[in-house]
Structure formats: C-alpha cells, structure tokens
Amino acid sequence: MTGLSIDRQKKKNKQGQTKADSPPLNIKEKLALKKEERQRKQKLTGLIIFAICVAILLGLPLSLLFDATIGAAVSLALILVVFSFSYPRMALWAFIIYVPFTGTIIYWLGGSPILQLSKDIFYLPALIALVLECRKKQLPIIVPKQLGTTLLLIFVFCVVCLLAVNLQRQFLPTCESVEGLTIFRDGRLRAIPCRESETFLQGLLGFKVLLGYVPLIFCTYYLIKDKPTLLFFGRLLVTLAIICCVLGLMQYWMLKTGRCVGTRGEVADLLFKASLEARCLVGGALVYSPEVNMIRLPGTFVSPWHWAWFLVSSAVICYASAFSEISQKWRLAALVGLTLVFINAVVSGQRLAFFAVPMIIGLMTILTGQIANLKRFLPIIFAATLLLAIGFSFLNPDFVQQRYDSAIARWQQAPPTAFIQEQFDFAIRNQGGILGRGLGVATSAARVFGDISFVETYHSKVLFELGYIGFALYMIFMTHLVYLAFRTYRSLKDPTLRGFAGSYWVLLLFVTYLPYWYALDTDPVGVYYWIFAGVIFKLPVIEKQEKEAKILAGETATKSSKKGLKFKRKGISLA
C-alpha cells in the first residue's frame, strides 16, 4: 500500500471516529438547526430583493440622466455594499481575491481614477459590520491592545494635521480666481495666498492611504478563526500568485511574439515611457521597446511599479507555504509559484523585483532559521533549483544576461543611495511648519484632486506631509508594530504556525525600514502588510486552540479505551 493510500485510509478512519464519537442530535436540536437554516435562507432572499430594488431605484434614474454605464456601476456598487455589510467575512475573502486584479479590472471598466477605490466596496462595509459585531459580543477591537497607545498618537496627530492644515487651506481662494492680484504686506506687494487643489479632499485621501488599512489587522484577526482557515488563507494567496504570474508571462509572450505592439516604433522619449495605449492582455501602462532594450511590464496591476511589489510579496507568500504547509501537494504548488515569481522578476524589467525577490528570500532563510533545518531545507532547494532550471530553459540565456546588465547599468547610472538622499533633502528643505505641509500633498493617489509634490520615497513623503513630529510618531508606531509582531512570532512553538509568522514578519520588517520608493502606498503591499500583521497576532490564539484540541482528543481516547476495558471485563465475569 502506498503512502498516499495510507494517508487517505487514516483520514477516513479519523472521520469515522469523529462521527462515531459525536452524540446523535435530539429532536429539539434538529428543529433548531432547521430553523436556523430557514432563517439564513430568508435573510439571503430578503437581501437580494432589497439590493435589487435599491439598485433599480437609484441606477435607473442615473442611467437616464447621465449614462447607462454610470447607472450600472452605481447599482452594482450598492449591491456589493449591502452584501459586504451582511456577510463581512465573505466580503473580506472577496477583497483579498480582488486586490491582485484591481489594475486589470479598472482598465477593463474604462480606467476612471475613482475606480482606484473600488476594492473598498468590499473592505469598508465589512469593517463596519465586524466592529458592530465585536461591540455586541464585547470583543476587543484594537488587537493587540499594546498597539493602542502608539496608534492613538499618530491618529490624533493626523486628525489635527487634517483640520489645521488641509481644512484651513481649503478656505483660500483658487489661484485662477486671484491671478494677477496682489496685497500690500510687510512693506511690499505680495501675491494673494491661494490654493491650486482641493486640499481637504487630498487630505482625506492621504489619511486613507496612510492609516486607512490599519484596521485590516483587526479584520484579519477575526477572519482567521483556526488552523484550517489559516491554511486556506495561505493556499488562496499561493493560488492568486500563480494565476497572476501566469498572466504576466502570457503578457510577455504576447509582446515578444508581436501579438501586442507595446511601444515598438515610438520615437525619442516615448520609447522609454510607460503608455496606457500599449496595454496588453492584463494590467495598465507598460513599456516594451526591445530595440532599445527597454522593458517594463505591469502584470495584472496598473503600473510596473505595483507589479514589482506584488512579486516581492508573492515571494514571501510562496516561501511561507513551501516551508510551512502540512500538505505535500501545496508545498509543491508553492515551489511552482516561487519559480514563476523568479521568472517574472527577470522578464518584468523592474530593477526592484530583480534584486529584491532574491534578497527577501535570503533574509527569510536567515532570519527564520530555516537554513539550520538542513534535512528539510536541502530537498526544497533542490526542487526549487530544478523548477527554476526548467523555467529559465524557455528563455534565451542572452535575454537573462541583458536583464542583468540593464539592472546593473541603471544602478550605476542612478544609485539608489543618491536618489534616497535627494528625496530626503527635498523633504527637509520644504518643511511647512510643525504640522508639515498637510496630508495627501505628496500622495500620488491624491493627484485626482489637484497638483501634488511628487516625492518618490515613502519615508521622505511622510516627513514632507507630517513634519518632524508626525514622522517621528509614525515611525514609533511602525517600529512598535514590528516589535510586537516579532515577540508574538518568537512565542510560537508549533512549527507550521511559526513558519508562517516568521515569513510574514520578515516582510513587515523589510517594508517598514526600506527607504526606497513607497511600498506602503502601493497595492498590494499596502494591503498585505496589515493583513499579515493581523495573521501574526492571531497565531497564539490558534496555537492555544490546537493544544486544547489535542488534550481533548487525548481525554476522549482515554475514556473510550476505559469503556472498552470495562466491557471486556464484564464479558469475562458473565462467562
């Protein structure tokens, strides 16, 4: 009998024992279950009818007044909001699935800037519903509780900044309305103070980008109920990574074979600029100019930069499952995913992905202690190497060398250290006071509400917007989060849980202190960061559940054996 058939037989025996051990339901319990099932069906039917009626009442007039597309979009959004509020956990799963495909769906629907917020249709109603549920059940909302102080400090500072800086500037006249007008002040004529954008709306969006997804820690804490849910979570992310990477390779293949033109044949600077007109299969703007060795692919996201960060986070996801999964099948799937991530990091043309993917895998190997577990480490390394060799065999060796030479050349021409220093110097030179220059004024997503200052590294952006005090409070909060996550991860004893926690913690550490570009302003890292933190903080609870289940199973087995012994003794005495 093979090992697989033995495992299946054990699983069947275990299921049979569980069914045998569980007592049969009495009539009252059966009636209660039927009543509960009937109530669920009634609730679902009522929600469907309500959502359809509201969608028709609002969507039809909007279709007649403006456009059928607007009416349909509003109707669909309302239906999703209603269902997300009613089924918050299902909405969070939908949110996790939707995030990697946001860029593709946005441009399929026309590419409107407002669609950048489409993923929040799942997130915000689910968040509100879970908060109400926890208040009703008197469960903690801030998890872990120790994080509450530093979170409150940065939250209060951001609210003060929003009101004192952004809202105050909103009352200034627009620069167009006072163009050419001056006032006499301090002995000279000066231009009238004015605003070039909707500063308060920019501030709200900047606040949402900075702290809006922090509640995902709370949401994930109550989403991941037990170990099977954790394994499902890891497997779902691995599946999403594989699907997106396959689509990314298909995009590259279509560009290479000429099925998509890309930016071929453009002139001058257009050969080096990402263009929405060059979109291919999935995702947004891209560059594909092989005549000048210029490739920047967006995968399923809105830009190549987002795709690069997705590959970095997917490397963490696949690595965690490759080492921590209990299923051999899913370990192999994770290795396949890791191989696809490596190949996409090469063909995408993004310098960040090319260097950061192997770097973060090396960090995880060292910091999580997997390198010390040679018996388990070497077979995985061998399998990963074999898969990489097979994967790269489909690529021209000269192409791989070109990608490497291009990345090194760009590093030498524009050293990241000089770029980071330049960004910090800009933020320091342009300080706007003790509260900074205002939330959102350097956030790329806020461009929809007017001009912004384009600061291209995350820490410099926070310093520019919040000033020295706000920057210090924010870094204290992030450092506190990383410290609490580390302490939680180190407290775990279960190897599976510890493996997941260690890998996720390395991503938190990497993103928190990496000064290059703005990962936390970028999907999916701006979402995954807080989700992974929530998973880490829930793992001690899951470990406790597993220990209690083992103790209970041991007690049940002991009682069963005692009953069997008594039965045998009775049989002997009767004979």
XYZ file of C-alpha atoms in Angstrom:
575
model
C 0.000 0.000 0.000
C 1.401 3.432 -0.959
C 1.950 6.319 1.468
C -0.853 8.285 -0.194
C -3.389 5.465 0.244
C -2.317 5.044 3.887
C -2.884 8.792 4.473
C -6.329 8.540 2.870
C -7.206 5.492 4.988
C -6.085 7.317 8.157
C -8.176 10.321 7.174
C -11.241 8.108 6.603
C -10.711 6.314 9.922
C -10.324 9.643 11.714
C -13.528 10.974 10.135
C -15.324 7.769 11.077
C -14.119 8.020 14.673
C -15.240 11.647 14.868
C -18.703 10.767 13.607
C -18.909 7.826 15.993
C -17.742 9.884 18.990
C -20.207 12.734 18.354
C -23.566 12.037 20.039
C -26.698 11.895 17.846
C -28.849 15.032 17.731
C -32.148 15.004 19.594
C -35.416 16.346 18.128
C -35.008 19.843 19.643
C -31.508 20.251 18.210
C -32.650 19.072 14.775
C -35.553 21.540 14.818
C -33.209 24.346 15.916
C -30.840 23.582 13.034
C -33.712 23.561 10.538
C -34.982 26.876 11.928
C -31.521 28.426 11.662
C -31.155 27.218 8.079
C -34.594 28.611 7.212
C -33.697 31.995 8.759
C -30.471 32.125 6.745
C -32.366 31.481 3.519
C -34.959 34.138 4.403
C -32.204 36.649 5.191
C -30.454 35.963 1.884
C -33.711 36.235 -0.080
C -34.606 39.495 1.661
C -31.166 40.936 0.962
C -31.345 40.027 -2.713
C -34.780 41.650 -3.088
C -33.710 44.766 -1.138
C -30.457 45.173 -3.080
C -32.188 44.768 -6.454
C -34.920 47.282 -5.544
C -32.429 49.900 -4.325
C -30.225 49.322 -7.377
C -33.185 49.848 -9.718
C -34.447 52.934 -7.854
C -31.036 54.624 -7.993
C -29.477 53.079 -11.077
C -32.361 53.699 -13.480
C -32.582 57.492 -12.927
C -28.789 57.805 -13.163
C -28.826 55.847 -16.423
C -31.459 58.179 -17.857
C -29.853 61.398 -16.572
C -26.194 60.625 -17.285
C -25.094 57.346 -18.811
C -26.083 53.685 -18.677
C -22.550 52.758 -17.567
C -22.770 55.083 -14.555
C -26.162 53.702 -13.593
C -24.974 50.095 -13.880
C -21.803 50.837 -11.884
C -23.739 52.527 -9.062
C -26.265 49.676 -8.967
C -23.536 47.043 -8.785
C -21.672 49.020 -6.116
C -24.808 49.254 -3.955
C -25.474 45.525 -4.250
C -21.877 44.745 -3.247
C -22.034 47.169 -0.300
C -25.217 45.542 1.022
C -23.820 42.019 0.749
C -20.419 43.039 2.160
C -22.100 44.505 5.230
C -24.343 41.461 5.685
C -21.585 38.878 5.122
C -18.388 40.619 6.273
C -16.111 37.579 6.283
C -17.099 36.561 2.771
C -16.528 40.181 1.745
C -13.007 40.103 3.182
C -12.216 36.950 1.216
C -13.560 38.682 -1.901
C -11.398 41.713 -1.048
C -8.263 39.548 -0.819
C -9.074 37.900 -4.165
C -9.891 41.216 -5.846
C -6.703 43.110 -4.865
C -4.280 41.399 -7.329
C -6.670 42.038 -10.230
C -7.556 45.642 -9.362
C -5.425 47.152 -12.133
C -6.833 44.856 -14.794
C -10.468 45.405 -13.787
C -10.003 49.189 -13.521
C -8.855 49.471 -17.139
C -11.432 46.973 -18.363
C -14.063 49.339 -16.906
C -12.622 52.466 -18.504
C -9.755 53.495 -16.234
C -11.554 56.211 -14.239
C -9.478 57.415 -11.225
C -12.461 56.848 -8.911
C -12.251 53.119 -9.720
C -8.971 53.038 -7.765
C -11.224 52.948 -4.682
C -13.310 50.031 -5.997
C -11.712 47.491 -3.650
C -13.001 49.467 -0.662
C -16.554 48.442 -1.613
C -15.695 45.090 -0.013
C -13.457 46.391 2.767
C -15.314 49.303 4.402
C -18.773 47.669 4.850
C -17.097 44.502 6.165
C -15.042 46.579 8.615
C -18.132 48.384 9.943
C -20.063 45.109 10.277
C -17.216 43.419 12.187
C -16.829 46.406 14.531
C -20.562 46.299 15.328
C -20.396 42.522 15.828
C -17.438 42.813 18.220
C -19.098 45.606 20.200
C -22.217 43.468 20.529
C -20.175 40.466 21.714
C -17.859 42.685 23.819
C -14.750 41.525 21.957
C -11.620 43.720 21.681
C -11.393 45.950 18.613
C -7.785 47.100 18.933
C -5.612 43.996 18.623
C -3.156 43.674 20.168
C -4.072 46.053 22.986
C -0.438 47.142 23.419
C -0.569 48.772 19.972
C -3.359 51.131 21.040
C -1.184 53.902 22.524
C 1.134 54.492 19.567
C -1.759 54.090 17.110
C -3.803 56.676 19.011
C -0.900 59.158 18.993
C -0.373 59.058 15.230
C -4.143 59.006 14.608
C -4.716 62.151 16.703
C -1.774 63.917 15.063
C -3.123 63.121 11.574
C -6.599 64.413 12.514
C -5.073 67.658 13.847
C -2.989 67.996 10.675
C -6.055 67.376 8.500
C -8.090 70.066 10.282
C -5.379 72.642 10.965
C -3.541 72.441 7.636
C -5.694 70.863 4.919
C -9.052 72.289 6.015
C -7.602 75.743 6.649
C -6.137 75.895 3.137
C -9.432 74.752 1.655
C -10.912 78.163 2.537
C -8.294 80.010 0.454
C -9.391 81.222 -2.997
C -8.275 79.268 -6.028
C -5.167 80.576 -7.754
C -7.081 81.036 -11.015
C -9.589 83.397 -9.355
C -6.892 85.724 -7.922
C -4.370 85.501 -10.740
C -2.532 88.843 -11.104
C -3.922 90.290 -7.850
C -1.577 91.394 -5.050
C -1.789 92.673 -1.482
C 0.464 95.079 0.423
C 2.147 93.293 3.333
C 5.375 93.892 5.278
C 6.201 96.935 3.187
C 5.920 95.227 -0.197
C 3.408 93.875 -2.682
C 2.829 90.158 -2.379
C 0.705 87.630 -4.234
C -2.583 86.729 -2.583
C -2.380 83.323 -0.826
C -4.291 80.761 -2.854
C -4.702 77.027 -3.410
C -4.141 75.028 -6.573
C -6.048 71.927 -5.483
C -8.855 70.612 -3.294
C -6.631 70.387 -0.235
C -9.194 68.932 2.176
C -10.172 66.138 -0.215
C -6.485 65.479 -0.810
C -6.050 65.309 2.955
C -8.859 62.786 3.352
C -7.372 60.585 0.646
C -3.890 60.983 2.126
C -5.238 59.977 5.544
C -6.888 56.934 3.985
C -3.654 55.899 2.239
C -1.551 56.428 5.385
C -3.764 54.798 8.033
C -6.895 53.629 6.235
C -5.867 49.985 6.001
C -4.528 49.657 9.562
C -7.949 48.213 10.608
C -7.153 45.219 8.396
C -5.179 43.960 11.415
C -8.481 43.798 13.308
C -10.390 42.367 10.326
C -7.859 39.599 9.702
C -7.687 38.764 13.405
C -11.394 37.834 13.328
C -11.283 36.384 9.806
C -8.688 33.689 10.567
C -10.600 31.558 13.068
C -8.472 28.410 13.293
C -5.642 26.454 11.700
C -7.683 25.166 8.712
C -8.670 28.770 7.935
C -5.012 29.809 8.141
C -4.034 27.058 5.706
C -6.863 28.085 3.375
C -5.595 31.681 3.554
C -2.058 30.638 2.601
C -3.287 28.379 -0.205
C -5.539 31.101 -1.590
C -2.633 33.564 -1.742
C -0.405 30.968 -3.422
C -3.135 30.285 -5.995
C -3.539 34.014 -6.690
C 0.229 34.398 -7.060
C 0.381 31.535 -9.579
C -2.567 32.867 -11.620
C -1.154 36.406 -11.742
C 2.348 35.181 -12.630
C 0.989 33.021 -15.454
C -0.934 36.043 -16.786
C 2.265 38.094 -16.507
C 4.180 35.535 -18.585
C 1.354 35.451 -21.134
C 1.597 39.242 -21.360
C 5.345 38.999 -22.020
C 4.823 36.228 -24.600
C 2.190 38.265 -26.480
C 4.505 41.275 -26.581
C 7.508 39.205 -27.666
C 5.629 37.433 -30.466
C 4.125 40.680 -31.756
C 0.518 39.935 -30.843
C 0.743 43.146 -28.808
C 2.788 46.008 -30.245
C 3.777 47.656 -26.974
C 5.888 50.780 -27.511
C 7.700 49.422 -30.568
C 8.255 52.020 -33.257
C 7.850 55.027 -30.961
C 10.352 57.866 -31.196
C 12.606 59.708 -28.748
C 11.393 59.708 -25.117
C 8.242 57.751 -25.955
C 10.382 54.628 -26.297
C 11.156 54.853 -22.566
C 7.791 55.966 -21.142
C 5.028 53.664 -19.914
C 1.931 54.093 -22.046
C -1.680 53.074 -21.482
C -2.140 52.777 -25.244
C 0.436 49.974 -25.175
C -1.626 47.839 -22.741
C -1.571 44.118 -23.425
C -3.985 41.428 -22.157
C -3.997 42.497 -18.486
C -2.877 45.394 -16.319
C -2.196 49.010 -17.223
C 0.621 51.107 -18.657
C 3.728 49.335 -19.929
C 6.940 49.829 -21.882
C 8.097 47.277 -24.436
C 10.800 48.695 -26.704
C 13.154 45.786 -27.479
C 15.066 47.914 -29.993
C 16.485 49.952 -27.075
C 16.433 47.061 -24.540
C 13.640 48.735 -22.533
C 11.015 46.513 -20.883
C 8.714 47.479 -18.005
C 5.715 45.174 -17.590
C 2.744 45.808 -15.233
C 1.426 42.243 -14.953
C -2.137 42.416 -13.624
C -1.593 45.813 -11.916
C -1.908 49.426 -13.003
C 1.828 50.008 -13.420
C 5.157 48.145 -13.498
C 5.986 49.504 -10.041
C 2.907 47.864 -8.495
C 3.777 44.598 -10.245
C 7.305 44.646 -8.831
C 5.978 44.921 -5.278
C 3.459 42.165 -5.952
C 6.326 39.884 -6.967
C 8.203 40.729 -3.762
C 5.163 39.971 -1.586
C 4.380 36.820 -3.602
C 7.912 35.574 -2.944
C 7.144 35.813 0.785
C 3.762 34.094 0.357
C 5.151 31.173 -1.661
C 8.196 30.788 0.583
C 5.997 30.624 3.688
C 3.831 27.872 2.198
C 6.806 25.963 0.759
C 8.321 25.579 4.232
C 5.267 25.611 6.499
C 2.472 23.798 4.660
C 1.334 20.470 6.095
C 0.278 19.215 2.645
C 2.977 17.958 0.268
C 0.798 18.921 -2.687
C 0.588 22.554 -1.575
C 4.303 22.684 -0.804
C 4.942 21.712 -4.410
C 2.405 24.309 -5.597
C 4.200 26.958 -3.537
C 7.533 25.975 -5.120
C 5.954 26.302 -8.570
C 4.672 29.730 -7.526
C 8.130 30.736 -6.289
C 9.639 29.661 -9.613
C 7.091 31.737 -11.533
C 7.842 34.724 -9.297
C 11.567 34.436 -10.091
C 10.926 34.217 -13.843
C 8.575 37.211 -13.765
C 11.126 39.182 -11.736
C 13.536 38.714 -14.656
C 11.180 39.340 -17.591
C 9.287 42.254 -15.969
C 12.287 44.562 -16.386
C 11.830 46.052 -12.915
C 15.113 46.581 -11.089
C 13.359 46.371 -7.710
C 11.892 42.923 -8.423
C 15.164 41.691 -9.940
C 17.137 42.468 -6.779
C 14.512 42.419 -4.003
C 12.992 38.977 -4.695
C 16.224 37.003 -4.075
C 17.162 39.445 -1.295
C 13.970 38.903 0.708
C 14.183 35.120 0.228
C 17.714 35.232 1.615
C 16.524 37.334 4.554
C 13.716 34.887 5.330
C 16.082 31.932 5.135
C 18.459 33.530 7.651
C 16.057 35.339 9.998
C 13.527 32.498 10.312
C 16.250 29.915 10.951
C 15.222 27.658 8.052
C 18.846 27.370 6.954
C 19.587 25.453 10.170
C 16.973 22.825 9.266
C 19.104 21.178 6.567
C 17.100 17.954 6.294
C 14.049 19.949 5.258
C 15.868 22.812 3.562
C 18.009 20.922 1.028
C 15.175 18.979 -0.716
C 13.224 22.225 -1.139
C 16.308 23.992 -2.515
C 16.883 21.094 -4.924
C 13.252 21.127 -6.101
C 13.262 24.927 -6.477
C 16.537 24.822 -8.440
C 15.155 22.131 -10.737
C 11.962 24.108 -11.360
C 13.961 27.301 -11.987
C 16.197 25.468 -14.455
C 13.138 24.165 -16.310
C 11.504 27.612 -16.249
C 14.553 29.536 -17.444
C 15.202 26.956 -20.171
C 12.311 28.553 -22.081
C 14.134 31.907 -22.040
C 17.076 32.873 -24.189
C 20.232 32.954 -21.993
C 21.227 36.183 -23.752
C 17.944 37.745 -22.644
C 18.614 36.897 -18.981
C 22.101 38.384 -19.305
C 20.605 41.516 -20.913
C 18.190 41.939 -17.996
C 21.061 41.592 -15.526
C 23.285 44.043 -17.425
C 20.399 46.511 -17.713
C 19.683 46.376 -13.972
C 23.372 46.869 -13.091
C 23.738 49.721 -15.604
C 20.708 51.526 -14.199
C 22.031 51.028 -10.660
C 25.358 52.604 -11.669
C 23.749 55.479 -13.581
C 21.234 56.301 -10.818
C 22.484 54.886 -7.494
C 19.557 54.296 -5.096
C 21.539 55.806 -2.211
C 21.898 59.107 -4.064
C 18.213 59.024 -5.007
C 17.144 58.420 -1.383
C 19.415 61.244 -0.157
C 17.986 63.608 -2.773
C 14.415 62.826 -1.701
C 15.183 63.392 1.990
C 16.937 66.680 1.174
C 13.855 67.831 -0.746
C 11.539 66.949 2.170
C 13.804 68.732 4.689
C 14.172 71.879 2.548
C 10.410 72.185 2.071
C 9.112 71.762 5.619
C 5.834 73.620 6.081
C 5.806 74.067 9.852
C 5.350 71.940 12.948
C 2.424 70.035 11.375
C 4.056 69.562 7.989
C 2.597 70.590 4.640
C -0.626 68.611 5.003
C -1.884 65.102 4.386
C -2.070 63.945 0.783
C 0.004 66.769 -0.727
C 2.686 64.246 -1.773
C 0.449 61.171 -2.198
C 0.266 60.058 -5.828
C -3.332 58.815 -5.470
C -4.412 62.368 -4.499
C -3.498 63.767 -7.933
C -7.132 63.382 -8.901
C -7.914 66.414 -6.666
C -5.168 68.691 -7.991
C -1.429 69.216 -8.146
C 0.844 67.405 -5.697
C 4.539 67.479 -4.843
C 5.964 64.300 -6.324
C 8.068 62.754 -3.522
C 9.194 59.295 -4.620
C 10.310 57.598 -1.380
C 7.918 56.671 1.400
C 9.740 57.986 4.458
C 10.513 61.284 2.707
C 6.845 61.571 1.780
C 5.728 61.102 5.398
C 8.313 63.676 6.543
C 7.132 66.134 3.864
C 3.434 65.743 4.737
C 3.579 65.454 8.550
C 6.771 67.273 9.531
C 9.350 66.053 12.019
C 6.903 65.333 14.860
C 4.467 63.427 12.672
C 7.284 61.463 11.048
C 8.671 60.509 14.473
C 5.233 59.412 15.730
C 4.603 57.370 12.598
C 7.956 55.576 12.791
C 7.414 54.899 16.515
C 4.056 53.318 15.670
C 5.527 51.184 12.867
C 8.507 50.116 14.980
C 6.160 49.201 17.831
C 4.096 47.089 15.420
C 7.177 45.265 14.109
C 8.419 44.659 17.672
C 5.070 43.243 18.850
C 4.868 41.040 15.750
C 8.398 39.757 16.412
C 7.623 38.999 20.043
C 4.450 37.154 19.008
C 6.279 35.168 16.328
C 9.039 34.107 18.739
C 6.492 32.938 21.324
C 5.069 30.289 18.969
C 6.079 26.623 19.319
C 4.065 24.965 16.537
C 6.454 24.686 13.530
C 3.715 25.373 10.962
C 2.443 28.483 12.721
C 5.973 29.656 13.486
C 6.958 29.243 9.826
C 4.092 31.394 8.569
C 4.663 34.021 11.272
C 8.408 34.237 10.605
C 7.992 34.739 6.856
C 5.264 37.347 7.259
C 7.284 39.177 9.913
C 10.263 39.477 7.550
C 8.018 41.270 5.035
C 6.870 43.677 7.775
C 10.492 44.378 8.702
C 11.589 44.780 5.077
C 8.797 47.163 4.102
C 8.878 49.230 7.313
C 12.513 50.255 7.018
C 13.227 50.033 3.288
C 13.720 53.695 2.291
C 13.484 53.075 -1.461
C 10.296 54.227 -3.193
C 6.875 53.937 -1.499
C 5.787 50.346 -0.896
C 3.022 51.147 1.614
C 1.364 53.492 -0.889
C 1.294 50.657 -3.411
C -1.091 47.740 -3.958
C -0.845 45.005 -2.890
C 1.810 45.672 -0.213
C -0.283 48.472 1.305
C -2.942 45.790 1.950
C -0.848 42.664 2.582
C 1.292 44.451 5.189
C -1.627 44.944 7.589
C -3.238 41.580 6.756
C -0.027 39.726 7.603
C 0.245 41.655 10.878
C -3.297 40.550 11.769
C -2.446 36.927 10.955
C 0.658 37.020 13.174
C -1.282 38.411 16.143
C -3.945 35.689 15.790
C -1.499 32.766 15.704
C -1.038 32.426 19.513
C -4.818 32.010 19.816
C -4.752 29.322 17.116
C -1.850 27.566 18.831
C -3.826 27.535 22.074
C -6.832 26.072 20.226
C -4.637 23.313 18.780
C -3.229 22.425 22.214
C -6.709 22.286 23.752
C -7.960 20.128 20.874
C -5.072 17.673 21.383
C -5.741 17.484 25.136
C -9.462 16.928 24.491
C -8.702 14.267 21.883
C -6.383 12.512 24.354
C -9.028 12.552 27.081
C -11.659 11.200 24.663
C -9.335 8.390 23.584
C -8.603 7.528 27.234
C -12.316 7.387 28.085
C -13.022 5.208 25.039
C -10.264 2.760 25.995
C -11.585 2.574 29.583
C -15.092 1.846 28.320
C -13.736 -0.937 26.113
C -11.797 -2.419 29.034
C -14.892 -2.401 31.288
C -16.920 -4.072 28.568
C -14.328 -6.861 28.226
C -14.208 -7.397 31.988
C -17.999 -7.647 32.132
C -17.919 -10.189 29.355
C -15.403 -12.337 31.250
C -17.393 -12.218 34.504
C -20.619 -13.184 32.744
C -18.948 -16.155 31.140
